[in-house]
PDB file of C-alpha atoms and ligand atoms in Angstrom:
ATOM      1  CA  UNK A 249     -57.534-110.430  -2.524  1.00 85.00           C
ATOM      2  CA  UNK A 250     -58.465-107.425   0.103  1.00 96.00           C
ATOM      3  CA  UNK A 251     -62.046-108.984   1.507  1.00 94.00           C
ATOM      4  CA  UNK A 252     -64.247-108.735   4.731  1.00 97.00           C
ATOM      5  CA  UNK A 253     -63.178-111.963   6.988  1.00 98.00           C
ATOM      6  CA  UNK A 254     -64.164-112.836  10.378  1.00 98.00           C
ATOM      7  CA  UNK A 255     -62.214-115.344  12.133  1.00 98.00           C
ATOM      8  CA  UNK A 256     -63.698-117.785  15.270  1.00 98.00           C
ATOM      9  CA  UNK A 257     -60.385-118.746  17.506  1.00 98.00           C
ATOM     10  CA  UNK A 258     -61.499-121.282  19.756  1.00 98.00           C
ATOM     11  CA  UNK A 259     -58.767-121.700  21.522  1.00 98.00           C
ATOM     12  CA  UNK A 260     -58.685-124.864  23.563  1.00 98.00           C
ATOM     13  CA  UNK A 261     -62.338-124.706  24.554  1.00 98.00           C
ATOM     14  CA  UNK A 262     -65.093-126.963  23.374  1.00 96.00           C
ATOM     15  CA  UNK A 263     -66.388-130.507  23.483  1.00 98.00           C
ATOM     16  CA  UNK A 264     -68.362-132.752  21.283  1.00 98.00           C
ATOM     17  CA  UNK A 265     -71.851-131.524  21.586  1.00 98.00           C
ATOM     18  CA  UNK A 266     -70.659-127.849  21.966  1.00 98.00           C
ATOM     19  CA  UNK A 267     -69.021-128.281  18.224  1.00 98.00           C
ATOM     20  CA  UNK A 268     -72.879-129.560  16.854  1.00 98.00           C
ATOM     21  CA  UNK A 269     -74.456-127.286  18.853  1.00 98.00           C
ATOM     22  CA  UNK A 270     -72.523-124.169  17.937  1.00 98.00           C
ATOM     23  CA  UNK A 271     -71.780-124.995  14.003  1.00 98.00           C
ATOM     24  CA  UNK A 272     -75.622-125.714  13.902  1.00 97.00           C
ATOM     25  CA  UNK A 273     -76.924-122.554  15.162  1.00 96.00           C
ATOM     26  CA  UNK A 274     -73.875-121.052  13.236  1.00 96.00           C
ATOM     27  CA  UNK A 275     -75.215-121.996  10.131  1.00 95.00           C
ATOM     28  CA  UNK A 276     -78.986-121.076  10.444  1.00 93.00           C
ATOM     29  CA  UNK A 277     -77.663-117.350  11.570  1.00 92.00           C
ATOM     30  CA  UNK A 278     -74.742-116.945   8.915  1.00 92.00           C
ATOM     31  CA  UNK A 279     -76.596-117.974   6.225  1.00 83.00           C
ATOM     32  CA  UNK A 280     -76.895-115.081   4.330  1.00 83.00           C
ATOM     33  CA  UNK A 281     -73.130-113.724   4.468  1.00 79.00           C
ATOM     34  CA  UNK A 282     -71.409-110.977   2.768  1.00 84.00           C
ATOM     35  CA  UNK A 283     -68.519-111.696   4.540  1.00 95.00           C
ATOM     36  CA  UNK A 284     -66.446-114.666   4.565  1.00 97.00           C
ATOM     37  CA  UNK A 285     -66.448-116.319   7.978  1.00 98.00           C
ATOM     38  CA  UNK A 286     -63.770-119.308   9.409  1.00 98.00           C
ATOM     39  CA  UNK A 287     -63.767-121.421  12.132  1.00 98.00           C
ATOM     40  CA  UNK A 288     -61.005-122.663  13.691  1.00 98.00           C
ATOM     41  CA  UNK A 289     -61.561-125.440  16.315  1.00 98.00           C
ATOM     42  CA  UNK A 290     -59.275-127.433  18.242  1.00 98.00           C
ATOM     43  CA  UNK A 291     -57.457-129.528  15.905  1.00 98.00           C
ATOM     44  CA  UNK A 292     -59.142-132.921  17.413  1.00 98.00           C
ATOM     45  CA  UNK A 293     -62.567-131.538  16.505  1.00 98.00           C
ATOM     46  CA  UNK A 294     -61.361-130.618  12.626  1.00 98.00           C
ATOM     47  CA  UNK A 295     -63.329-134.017  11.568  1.00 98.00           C
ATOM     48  CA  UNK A 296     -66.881-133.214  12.940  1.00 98.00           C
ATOM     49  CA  UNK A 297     -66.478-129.689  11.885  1.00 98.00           C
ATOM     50  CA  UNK A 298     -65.306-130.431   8.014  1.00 98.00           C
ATOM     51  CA  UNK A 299     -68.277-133.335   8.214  1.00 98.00           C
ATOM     52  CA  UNK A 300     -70.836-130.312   9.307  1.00 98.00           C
ATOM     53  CA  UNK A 301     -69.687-127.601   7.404  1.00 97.00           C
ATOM     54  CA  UNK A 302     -69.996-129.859   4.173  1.00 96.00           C
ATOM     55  CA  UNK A 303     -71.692-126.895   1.616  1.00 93.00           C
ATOM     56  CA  UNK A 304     -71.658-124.362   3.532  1.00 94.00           C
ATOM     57  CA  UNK A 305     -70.290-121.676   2.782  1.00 94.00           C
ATOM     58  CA  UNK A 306     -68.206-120.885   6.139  1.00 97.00           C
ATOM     59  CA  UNK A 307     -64.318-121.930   5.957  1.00 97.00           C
ATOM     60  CA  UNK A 308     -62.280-123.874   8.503  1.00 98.00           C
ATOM     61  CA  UNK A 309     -59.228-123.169  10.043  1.00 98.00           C
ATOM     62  CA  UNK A 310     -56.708-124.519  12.428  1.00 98.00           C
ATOM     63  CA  UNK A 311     -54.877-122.770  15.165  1.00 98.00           C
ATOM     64  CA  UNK A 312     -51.155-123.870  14.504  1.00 98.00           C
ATOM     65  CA  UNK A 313     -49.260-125.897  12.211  1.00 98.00           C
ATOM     66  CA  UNK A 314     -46.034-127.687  12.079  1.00 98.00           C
ATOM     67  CA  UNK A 315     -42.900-125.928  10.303  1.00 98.00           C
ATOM     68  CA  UNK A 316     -41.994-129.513   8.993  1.00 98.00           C
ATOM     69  CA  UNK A 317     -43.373-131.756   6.863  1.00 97.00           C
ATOM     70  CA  UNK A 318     -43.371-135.054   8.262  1.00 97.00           C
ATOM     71  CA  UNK A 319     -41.281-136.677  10.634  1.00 98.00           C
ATOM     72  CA  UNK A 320     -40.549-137.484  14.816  1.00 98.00           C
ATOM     73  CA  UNK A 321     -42.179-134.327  15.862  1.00 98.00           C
ATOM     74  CA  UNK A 322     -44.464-135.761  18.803  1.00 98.00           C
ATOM     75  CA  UNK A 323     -47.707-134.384  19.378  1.00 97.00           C
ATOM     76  CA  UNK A 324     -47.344-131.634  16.209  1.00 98.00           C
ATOM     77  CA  UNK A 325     -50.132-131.570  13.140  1.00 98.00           C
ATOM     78  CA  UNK A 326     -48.870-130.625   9.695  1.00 98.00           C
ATOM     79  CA  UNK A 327     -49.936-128.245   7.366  1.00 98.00           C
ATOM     80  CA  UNK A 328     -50.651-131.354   4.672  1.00 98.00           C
ATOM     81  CA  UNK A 329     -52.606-132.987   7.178  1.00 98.00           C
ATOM     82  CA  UNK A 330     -55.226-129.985   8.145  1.00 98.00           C
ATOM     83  CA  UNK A 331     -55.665-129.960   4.422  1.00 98.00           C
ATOM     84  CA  UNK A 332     -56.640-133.218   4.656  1.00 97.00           C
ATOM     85  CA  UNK A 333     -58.896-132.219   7.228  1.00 97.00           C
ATOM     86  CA  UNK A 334     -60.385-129.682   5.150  1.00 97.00           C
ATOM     87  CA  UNK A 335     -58.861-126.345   6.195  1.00 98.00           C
ATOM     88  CA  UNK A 336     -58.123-123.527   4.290  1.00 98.00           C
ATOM     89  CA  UNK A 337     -56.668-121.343   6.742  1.00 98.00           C
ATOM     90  CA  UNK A 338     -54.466-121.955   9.848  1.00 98.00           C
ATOM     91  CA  UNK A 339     -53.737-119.071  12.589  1.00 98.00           C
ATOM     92  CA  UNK A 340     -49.815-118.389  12.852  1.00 98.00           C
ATOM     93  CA  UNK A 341     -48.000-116.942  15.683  1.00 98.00           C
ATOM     94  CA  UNK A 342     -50.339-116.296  17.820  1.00 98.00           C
ATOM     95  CA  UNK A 343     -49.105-114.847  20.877  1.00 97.00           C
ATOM     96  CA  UNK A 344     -49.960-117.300  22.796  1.00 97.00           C
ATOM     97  CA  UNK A 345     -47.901-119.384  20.948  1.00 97.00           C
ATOM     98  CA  UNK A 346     -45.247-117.171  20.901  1.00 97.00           C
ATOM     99  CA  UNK A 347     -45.192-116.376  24.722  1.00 95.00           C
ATOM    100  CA  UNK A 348     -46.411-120.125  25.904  1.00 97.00           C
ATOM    101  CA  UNK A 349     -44.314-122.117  23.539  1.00 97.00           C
ATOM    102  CA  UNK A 350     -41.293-120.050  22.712  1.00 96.00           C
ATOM    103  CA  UNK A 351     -42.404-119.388  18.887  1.00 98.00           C
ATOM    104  CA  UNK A 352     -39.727-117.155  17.961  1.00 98.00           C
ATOM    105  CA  UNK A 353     -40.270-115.197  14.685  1.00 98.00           C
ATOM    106  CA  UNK A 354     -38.063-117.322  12.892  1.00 98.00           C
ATOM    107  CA  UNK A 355     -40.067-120.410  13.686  1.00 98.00           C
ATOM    108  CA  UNK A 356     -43.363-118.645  12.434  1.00 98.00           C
ATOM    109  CA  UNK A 357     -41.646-117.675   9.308  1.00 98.00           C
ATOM    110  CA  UNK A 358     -41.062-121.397   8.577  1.00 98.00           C
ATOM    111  CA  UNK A 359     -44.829-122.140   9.749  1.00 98.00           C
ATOM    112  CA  UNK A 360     -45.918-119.574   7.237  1.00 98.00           C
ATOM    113  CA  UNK A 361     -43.700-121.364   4.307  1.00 98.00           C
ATOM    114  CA  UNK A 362     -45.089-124.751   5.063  1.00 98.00           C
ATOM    115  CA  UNK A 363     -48.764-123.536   5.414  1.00 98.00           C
ATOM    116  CA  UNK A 364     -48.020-122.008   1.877  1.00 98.00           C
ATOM    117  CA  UNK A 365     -46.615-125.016   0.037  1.00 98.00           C
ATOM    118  CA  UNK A 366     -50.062-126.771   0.803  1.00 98.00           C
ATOM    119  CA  UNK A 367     -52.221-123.801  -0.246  1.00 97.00           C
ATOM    120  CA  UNK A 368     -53.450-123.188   3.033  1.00 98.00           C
ATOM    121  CA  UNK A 369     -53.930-119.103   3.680  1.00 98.00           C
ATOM    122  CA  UNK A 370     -51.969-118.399   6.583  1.00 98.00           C
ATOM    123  CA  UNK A 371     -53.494-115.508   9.077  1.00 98.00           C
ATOM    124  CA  UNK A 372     -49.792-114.199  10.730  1.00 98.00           C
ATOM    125  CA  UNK A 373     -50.504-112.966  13.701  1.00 98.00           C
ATOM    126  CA  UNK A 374     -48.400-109.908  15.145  1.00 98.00           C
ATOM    127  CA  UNK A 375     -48.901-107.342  18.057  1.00 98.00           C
ATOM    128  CA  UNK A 376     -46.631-105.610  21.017  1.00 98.00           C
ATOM    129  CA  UNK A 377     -46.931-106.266  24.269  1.00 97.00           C
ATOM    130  CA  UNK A 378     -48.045-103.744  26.939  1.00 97.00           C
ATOM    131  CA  UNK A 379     -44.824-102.925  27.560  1.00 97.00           C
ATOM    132  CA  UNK A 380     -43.900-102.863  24.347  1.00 98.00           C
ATOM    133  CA  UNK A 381     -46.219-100.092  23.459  1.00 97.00           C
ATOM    134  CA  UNK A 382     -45.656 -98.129  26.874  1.00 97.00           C
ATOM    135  CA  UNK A 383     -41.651 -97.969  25.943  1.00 98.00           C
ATOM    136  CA  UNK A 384     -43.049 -96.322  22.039  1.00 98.00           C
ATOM    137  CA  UNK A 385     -42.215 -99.904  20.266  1.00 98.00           C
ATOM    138  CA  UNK A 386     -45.396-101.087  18.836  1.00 98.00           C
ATOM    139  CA  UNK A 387     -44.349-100.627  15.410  1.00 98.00           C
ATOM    140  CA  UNK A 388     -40.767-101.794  15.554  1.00 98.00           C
ATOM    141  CA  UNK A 389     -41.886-104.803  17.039  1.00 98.00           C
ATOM    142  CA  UNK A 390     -44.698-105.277  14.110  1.00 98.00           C
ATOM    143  CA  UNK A 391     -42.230-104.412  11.745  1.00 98.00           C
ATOM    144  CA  UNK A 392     -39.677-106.895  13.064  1.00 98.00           C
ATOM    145  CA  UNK A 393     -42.277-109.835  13.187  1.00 98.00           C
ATOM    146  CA  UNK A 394     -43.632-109.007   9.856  1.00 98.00           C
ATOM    147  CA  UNK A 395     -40.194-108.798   7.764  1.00 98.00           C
ATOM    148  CA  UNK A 396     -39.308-112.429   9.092  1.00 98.00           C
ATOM    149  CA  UNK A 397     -42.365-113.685   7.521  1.00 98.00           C
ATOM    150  CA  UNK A 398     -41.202-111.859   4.447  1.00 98.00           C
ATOM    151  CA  UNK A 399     -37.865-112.540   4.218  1.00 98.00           C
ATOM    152  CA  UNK A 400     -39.213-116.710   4.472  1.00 97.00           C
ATOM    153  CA  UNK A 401     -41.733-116.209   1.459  1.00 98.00           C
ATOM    154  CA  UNK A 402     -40.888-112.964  -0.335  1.00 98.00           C
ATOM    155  CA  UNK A 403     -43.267-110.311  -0.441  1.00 98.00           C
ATOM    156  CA  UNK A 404     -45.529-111.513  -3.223  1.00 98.00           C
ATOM    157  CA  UNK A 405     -46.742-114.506  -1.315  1.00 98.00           C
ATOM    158  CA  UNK A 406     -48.524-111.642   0.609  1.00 98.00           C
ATOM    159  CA  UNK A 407     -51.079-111.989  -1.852  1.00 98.00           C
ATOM    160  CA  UNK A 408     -52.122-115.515  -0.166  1.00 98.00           C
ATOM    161  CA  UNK A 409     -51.504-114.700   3.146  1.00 98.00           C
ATOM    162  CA  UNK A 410     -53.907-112.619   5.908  1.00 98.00           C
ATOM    163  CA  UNK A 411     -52.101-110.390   8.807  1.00 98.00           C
ATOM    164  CA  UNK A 412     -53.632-109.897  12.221  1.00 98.00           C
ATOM    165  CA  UNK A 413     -52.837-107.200  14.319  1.00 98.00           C
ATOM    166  CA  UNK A 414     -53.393-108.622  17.750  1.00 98.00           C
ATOM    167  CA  UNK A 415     -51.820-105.872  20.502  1.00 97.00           C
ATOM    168  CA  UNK A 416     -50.872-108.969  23.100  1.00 97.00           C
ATOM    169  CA  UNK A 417     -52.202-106.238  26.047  1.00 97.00           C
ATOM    170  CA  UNK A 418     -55.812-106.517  24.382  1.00 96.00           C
ATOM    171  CA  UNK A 419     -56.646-110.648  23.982  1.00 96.00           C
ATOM    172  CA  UNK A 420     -58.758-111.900  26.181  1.00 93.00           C
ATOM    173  CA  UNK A 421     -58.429-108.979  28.797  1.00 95.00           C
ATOM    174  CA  UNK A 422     -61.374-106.739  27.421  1.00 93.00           C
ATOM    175  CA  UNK A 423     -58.927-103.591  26.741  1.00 94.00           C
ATOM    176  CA  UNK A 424     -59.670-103.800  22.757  1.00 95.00           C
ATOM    177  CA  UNK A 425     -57.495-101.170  21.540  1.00 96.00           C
ATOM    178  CA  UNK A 426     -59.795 -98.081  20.446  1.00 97.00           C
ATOM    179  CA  UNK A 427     -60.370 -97.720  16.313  1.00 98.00           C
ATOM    180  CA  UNK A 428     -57.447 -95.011  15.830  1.00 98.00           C
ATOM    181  CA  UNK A 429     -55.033 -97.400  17.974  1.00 98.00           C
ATOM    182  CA  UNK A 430     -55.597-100.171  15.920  1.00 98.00           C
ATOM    183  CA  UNK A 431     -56.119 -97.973  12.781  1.00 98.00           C
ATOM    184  CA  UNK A 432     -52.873 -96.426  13.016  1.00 98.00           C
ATOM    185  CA  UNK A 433     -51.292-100.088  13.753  1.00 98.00           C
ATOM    186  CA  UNK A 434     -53.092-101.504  10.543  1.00 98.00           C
ATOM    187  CA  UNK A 435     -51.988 -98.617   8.069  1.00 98.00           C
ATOM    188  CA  UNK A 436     -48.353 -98.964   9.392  1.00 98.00           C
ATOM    189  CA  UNK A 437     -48.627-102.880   8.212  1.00 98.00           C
ATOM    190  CA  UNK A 438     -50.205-101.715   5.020  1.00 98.00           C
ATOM    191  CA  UNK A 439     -47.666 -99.052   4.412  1.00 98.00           C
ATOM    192  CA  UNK A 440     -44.716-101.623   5.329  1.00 98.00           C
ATOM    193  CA  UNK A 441     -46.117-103.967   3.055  1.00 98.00           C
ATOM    194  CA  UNK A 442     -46.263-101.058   0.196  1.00 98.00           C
ATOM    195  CA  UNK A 443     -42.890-100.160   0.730  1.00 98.00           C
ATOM    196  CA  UNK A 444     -42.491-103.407  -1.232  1.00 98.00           C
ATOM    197  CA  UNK A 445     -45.022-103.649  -3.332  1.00 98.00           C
ATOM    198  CA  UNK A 446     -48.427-101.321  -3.726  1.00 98.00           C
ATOM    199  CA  UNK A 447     -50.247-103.728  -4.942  1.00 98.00           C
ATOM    200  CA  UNK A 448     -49.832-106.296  -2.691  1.00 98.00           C
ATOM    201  CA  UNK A 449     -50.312-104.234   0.132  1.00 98.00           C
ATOM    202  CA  UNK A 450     -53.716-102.389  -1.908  1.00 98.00           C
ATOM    203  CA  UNK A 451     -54.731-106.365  -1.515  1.00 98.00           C
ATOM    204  CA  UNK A 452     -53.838-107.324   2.239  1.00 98.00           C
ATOM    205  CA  UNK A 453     -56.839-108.542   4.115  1.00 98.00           C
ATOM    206  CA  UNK A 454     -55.704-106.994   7.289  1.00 98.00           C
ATOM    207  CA  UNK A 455     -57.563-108.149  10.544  1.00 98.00           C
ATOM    208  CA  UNK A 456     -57.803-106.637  14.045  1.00 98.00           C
ATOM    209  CA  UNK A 457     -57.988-108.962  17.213  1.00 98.00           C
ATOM    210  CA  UNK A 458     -58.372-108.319  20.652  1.00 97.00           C
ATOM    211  CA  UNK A 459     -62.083-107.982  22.676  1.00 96.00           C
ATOM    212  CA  UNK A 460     -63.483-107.739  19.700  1.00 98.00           C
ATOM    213  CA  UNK A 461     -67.406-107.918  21.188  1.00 98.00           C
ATOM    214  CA  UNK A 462     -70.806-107.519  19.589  1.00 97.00           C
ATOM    215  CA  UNK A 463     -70.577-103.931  20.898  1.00 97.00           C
ATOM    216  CA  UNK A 464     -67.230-102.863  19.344  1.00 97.00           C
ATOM    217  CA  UNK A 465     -66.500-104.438  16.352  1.00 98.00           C
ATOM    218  CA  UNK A 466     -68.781-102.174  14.062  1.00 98.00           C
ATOM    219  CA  UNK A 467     -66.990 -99.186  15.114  1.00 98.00           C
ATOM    220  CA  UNK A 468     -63.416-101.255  14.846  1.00 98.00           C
ATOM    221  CA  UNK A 469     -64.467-102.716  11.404  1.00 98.00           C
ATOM    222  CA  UNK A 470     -64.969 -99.293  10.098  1.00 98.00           C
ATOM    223  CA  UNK A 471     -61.960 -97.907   9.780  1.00 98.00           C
ATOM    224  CA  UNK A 472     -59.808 -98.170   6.479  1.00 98.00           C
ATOM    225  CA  UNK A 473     -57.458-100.265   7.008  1.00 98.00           C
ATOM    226  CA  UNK A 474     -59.466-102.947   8.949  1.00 98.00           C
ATOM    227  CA  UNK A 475     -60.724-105.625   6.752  1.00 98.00           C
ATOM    228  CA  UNK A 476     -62.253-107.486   9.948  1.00 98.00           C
ATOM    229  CA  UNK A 477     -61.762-109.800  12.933  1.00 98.00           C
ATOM    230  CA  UNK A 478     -60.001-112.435  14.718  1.00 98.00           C
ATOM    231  CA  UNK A 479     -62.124-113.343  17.320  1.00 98.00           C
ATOM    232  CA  UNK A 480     -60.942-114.970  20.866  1.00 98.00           C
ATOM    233  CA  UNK A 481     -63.721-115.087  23.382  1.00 97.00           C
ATOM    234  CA  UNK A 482     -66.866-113.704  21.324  1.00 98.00           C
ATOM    235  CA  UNK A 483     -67.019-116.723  18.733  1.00 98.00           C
ATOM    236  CA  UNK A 484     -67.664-118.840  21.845  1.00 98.00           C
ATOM    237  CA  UNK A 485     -71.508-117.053  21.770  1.00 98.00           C
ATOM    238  CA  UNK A 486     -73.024-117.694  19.143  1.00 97.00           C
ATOM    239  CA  UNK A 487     -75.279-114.521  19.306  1.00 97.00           C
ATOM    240  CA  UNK A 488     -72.344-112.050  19.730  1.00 98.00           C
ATOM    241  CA  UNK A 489     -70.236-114.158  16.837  1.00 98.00           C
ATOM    242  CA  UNK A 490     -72.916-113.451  14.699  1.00 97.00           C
ATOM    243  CA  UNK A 491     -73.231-109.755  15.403  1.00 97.00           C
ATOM    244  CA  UNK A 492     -69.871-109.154  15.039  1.00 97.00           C
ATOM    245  CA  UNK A 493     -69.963-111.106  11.485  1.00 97.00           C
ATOM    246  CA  UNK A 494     -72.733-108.799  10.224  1.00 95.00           C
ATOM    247  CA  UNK A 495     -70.968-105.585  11.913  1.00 96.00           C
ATOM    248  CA  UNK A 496     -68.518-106.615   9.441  1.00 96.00           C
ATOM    249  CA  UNK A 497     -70.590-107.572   6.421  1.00 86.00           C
TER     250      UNK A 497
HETATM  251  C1  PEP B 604     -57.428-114.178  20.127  1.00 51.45           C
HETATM  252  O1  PEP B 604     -57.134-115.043  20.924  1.00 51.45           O
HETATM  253  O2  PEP B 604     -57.003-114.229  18.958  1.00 51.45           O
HETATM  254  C2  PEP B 604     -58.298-113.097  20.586  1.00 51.45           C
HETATM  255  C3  PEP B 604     -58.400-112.022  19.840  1.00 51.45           C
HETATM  256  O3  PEP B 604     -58.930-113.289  21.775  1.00 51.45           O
HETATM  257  P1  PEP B 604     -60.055-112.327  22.433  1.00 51.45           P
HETATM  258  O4  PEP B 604     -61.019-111.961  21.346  1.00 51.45           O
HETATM  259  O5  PEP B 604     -60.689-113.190  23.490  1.00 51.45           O
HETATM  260  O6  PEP B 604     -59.338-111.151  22.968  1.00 51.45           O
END
């Protein structure tokens, strides 16, 4: 179902206290949302998140999942055991993950299968890089990372699934791409998506990520094909996280 969704991506930042702290004064400021909000800590802080986000109604998320099930696959978390954790969502090809640790597109299509199977809502992330879009190939290389996904889980599984556009040139650098950039970017996903099936692309959440700050996003948020955020470095503050959650609300 198309809805307004902000995202919190950690990343690998955080501690202990930070997670009380932040979740705490989270809560107090969110707590009248019309918009659905998700955090997604680091995976060793899932427990004291699910324990203080019991009835509440922000989500949790994780920032990678395995492609397998089970098995001698050191040091990776599957998708059954984030449920366990409580998460509904988990982040999927990232581009960090793609450009750190050699995610190809075929291994997030698998990611995206597995994250289905245990009803988590996978948020596949695409994006070109700077040179990429210099060289005119933003959308073949969105195109080309979003048919993987759908040739894994066929086009209908759309309907549980949420995209983010995340230009690689814009995260964490403070270039956010302006609203027509990532505008145009979001109705070419749309319009892919439609090419298969109107009515699952009339129901994509569609997310934009990249600098999103308390000072952009309500500009960003307002175009028509941008259902809301994934958020890097913002959801680290809990004032500007919650700014940008009610710029999208
Ligand atoms: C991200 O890492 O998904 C992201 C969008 O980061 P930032 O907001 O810091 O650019």
């Amino acid at each position: 179902m198309r809805r307004k969704l902000v995202i919190a991506n950690w990343k690998m930042n955080g501690h202990r206290s930070m997670v009380d702290q932040l979740l705490a004064g989270l809560q107090t400021r969110l707590s009248e949302l019309s918009v659905q909000v998700v955090i997604c800590p680091p995976a060793v802080y899932l427990d004291q998140a699910q324990a203080l986000l019991k009835g509440s109604p922000i989500s949790l998320g994780a920032q990678n999942a395995s492609e397998h099930v089970t098995g001698a696959y050191t040091g990776e978390i599957s998708a059954q055991m984030l449920r366990e954790f409580g998460c509904d969502y988990v982040l999927l090809g990232h581009s960090e993950r793609r450009s750190l640790y050699g995610e190809s597109d075929a291994v997030v299509a698998q990611k995206t299968l597995a994250a289905l199977k245990e009803r988590l809502t996978p948020v596949l992330c695409v994006g070109e890089s700077d040179a990429e879009r210099a060289s005119g190939k933003t959308e073949q290389v969105v195109s080309r990372q979003l048919s993987a996904a759908i040739e894994a889980v066929g086009v209908e599984a759309f309907s549980d699934i949420v995209v983010a556009y995340e230009p690689v040139w814009a995260i964490g650098t403070g270039n956010t791409a302006t609203p027509e950039q990532a505008q145009a970017v979001h109705y070419h996903i749309r319009q892919q998506i439609a090419s298969l099936s109107e009515k699952i692309a009339a129901d994509l959440t569609l997310l934009y990520g990249g600098s999103v700050n308390a000072d952009n996003a309500a500009e960003l948020f307002a175009m028509p094909d941008i259902d809301g955020g994934l958020i890097g470095g913002a959801s680290l503050d809990e004032q500007a996280f919650t700014a940008i959650c009610n710029a999208a609300g």
